[in-house]
């Protein structure tokens, strides 16, 4: 590999890390949005806050159960496509909650579905992203940029 190719890949790695940062922001926002709105959702549906805790539990369960599927998908279709599908899926689920959910069970199902897509953003993809684009001696710096999201 020529020095020009190495330098171009190194420069592009920081753009990739910035994209990873953006996916982390998407993940964090989808994770905290439930807790931020649980009181108003409980009041709106006439439920207790503990009744809505099932949504957070299902989100975490679906996130954990589907992470390995996303990891194998990365190997089949690549990082860029997998991260794009997962990020788009999270966005659609969260927007659908705001636009179409008029029933508490619809909200819980959509939030659990968002957990499925979040599995494709974090655990299974970030290590592959960093090891693909960063040299061994700069992976820590790339991990910092991605983790700040």
XYZ file of C-alpha atoms in Angstrom:
149
model
C 0.000 0.000 0.000
C 1.447 3.373 -0.994
C 1.900 6.202 1.475
C -0.754 8.242 -0.387
C -3.301 5.448 0.064
C -2.447 5.181 3.758
C -2.834 8.941 4.263
C -6.163 9.036 2.401
C -7.478 6.138 4.469
C -6.246 7.837 7.634
C -8.017 11.095 6.778
C -11.205 9.297 5.817
C -11.089 7.353 9.073
C -11.886 10.575 10.938
C -14.947 11.097 8.735
C -15.978 7.539 9.549
C -15.455 8.242 13.261
C -17.675 11.302 12.914
C -20.349 9.093 11.361
C -19.927 6.717 14.287
C -20.361 9.690 16.606
C -23.659 10.495 14.862
C -24.933 6.953 15.285
C -24.061 7.094 18.979
C -26.108 10.285 19.305
C -29.012 8.464 17.630
C -28.614 5.576 20.076
C -28.412 7.754 23.174
C -31.402 9.860 22.155
C -33.509 6.776 21.459
C -32.505 5.330 24.816
C -33.236 8.381 26.974
C -36.387 9.516 25.179
C -38.471 6.936 27.041
C -37.379 8.136 30.469
C -37.796 11.775 29.509
C -41.404 11.242 28.463
C -42.621 8.482 30.766
C -44.399 10.860 33.150
C -46.339 12.652 30.428
C -47.166 9.359 28.682
C -48.458 7.884 31.948
C -50.640 10.930 32.547
C -51.900 10.961 28.980
C -52.925 7.303 29.055
C -54.097 7.328 32.668
C -51.505 4.754 33.714
C -48.932 4.472 36.442
C -45.288 5.028 35.494
C -44.479 1.481 36.496
C -46.974 0.216 33.912
C -44.862 1.798 31.186
C -41.594 0.331 32.482
C -42.257 -2.709 30.290
C -41.298 -0.546 27.296
C -37.805 0.121 28.634
C -37.392 -3.556 29.507
C -38.418 -4.708 26.042
C -36.142 -2.127 24.436
C -33.144 -3.484 26.347
C -34.121 -7.092 25.720
C -34.526 -6.593 21.979
C -31.278 -4.636 21.820
C -29.398 -7.449 23.503
C -31.017 -10.291 21.584
C -30.492 -8.841 18.127
C -26.934 -7.518 18.445
C -25.444 -10.798 17.174
C -27.713 -10.711 14.116
C -26.444 -7.245 13.248
C -22.861 -8.406 13.747
C -23.281 -11.157 11.176
C -25.049 -8.722 8.851
C -21.984 -6.463 8.950
C -19.891 -9.324 7.605
C -22.388 -9.975 4.797
C -23.328 -6.513 3.531
C -20.710 -4.225 5.077
C -20.468 -1.548 7.722
C -21.912 1.372 5.801
C -25.090 -0.394 4.719
C -25.647 -1.983 8.114
C -25.209 1.275 10.021
C -27.431 3.084 7.547
C -30.221 0.515 7.876
C -29.987 0.473 11.666
C -29.886 4.265 12.057
C -32.743 4.746 9.615
C -34.775 2.092 11.453
C -34.292 3.773 14.834
C -35.299 7.123 13.374
C -38.424 5.731 11.739
C -39.486 3.957 14.946
C -39.037 7.032 17.120
C -40.798 9.290 14.597
C -43.634 6.772 14.300
C -44.148 6.881 18.041
C -44.657 10.632 17.852
C -46.796 10.610 14.728
C -48.941 7.495 14.870
C -49.061 6.084 18.381
C -52.404 6.673 20.015
C -52.362 3.482 22.066
C -49.906 2.568 24.815
C -49.259 -0.872 23.307
C -48.394 0.639 19.941
C -45.860 2.861 21.687
C -44.346 -0.073 23.553
C -44.093 -2.204 20.403
C -42.525 0.634 18.389
C -40.041 1.343 21.174
C -39.117 -2.352 21.373
C -38.642 -2.315 17.591
C -36.331 0.673 18.005
C -34.326 -1.541 20.385
C -33.919 -4.070 17.565
C -32.353 -1.419 15.350
C -30.205 -0.014 18.151
C -28.574 -3.435 18.364
C -27.172 -2.642 14.929
C -25.691 0.674 15.950
C -23.682 0.033 19.057
C -22.290 -3.219 20.327
C -21.847 -5.231 17.183
C -20.700 -2.504 14.843
C -18.452 -0.056 16.672
C -15.497 -2.432 17.213
C -15.557 -3.469 13.552
C -15.776 0.172 12.477
C -12.714 1.116 14.492
C -10.619 -1.905 13.552
C -11.393 -1.445 9.855
C -10.565 2.230 9.555
C -7.976 2.963 12.210
C -4.418 1.754 12.571
C -3.649 -0.061 15.802
C -1.925 2.979 17.308
C -4.852 5.352 16.614
C -7.861 3.160 17.477
C -8.068 4.689 20.934
C -8.433 8.172 19.453
C -11.133 6.923 17.088
C -12.926 5.224 19.970
C -12.945 8.527 21.876
C -14.595 10.355 18.963
C -17.224 7.649 18.518
C -17.892 7.290 22.248
C -18.470 11.023 22.747
C -21.754 10.608 20.901
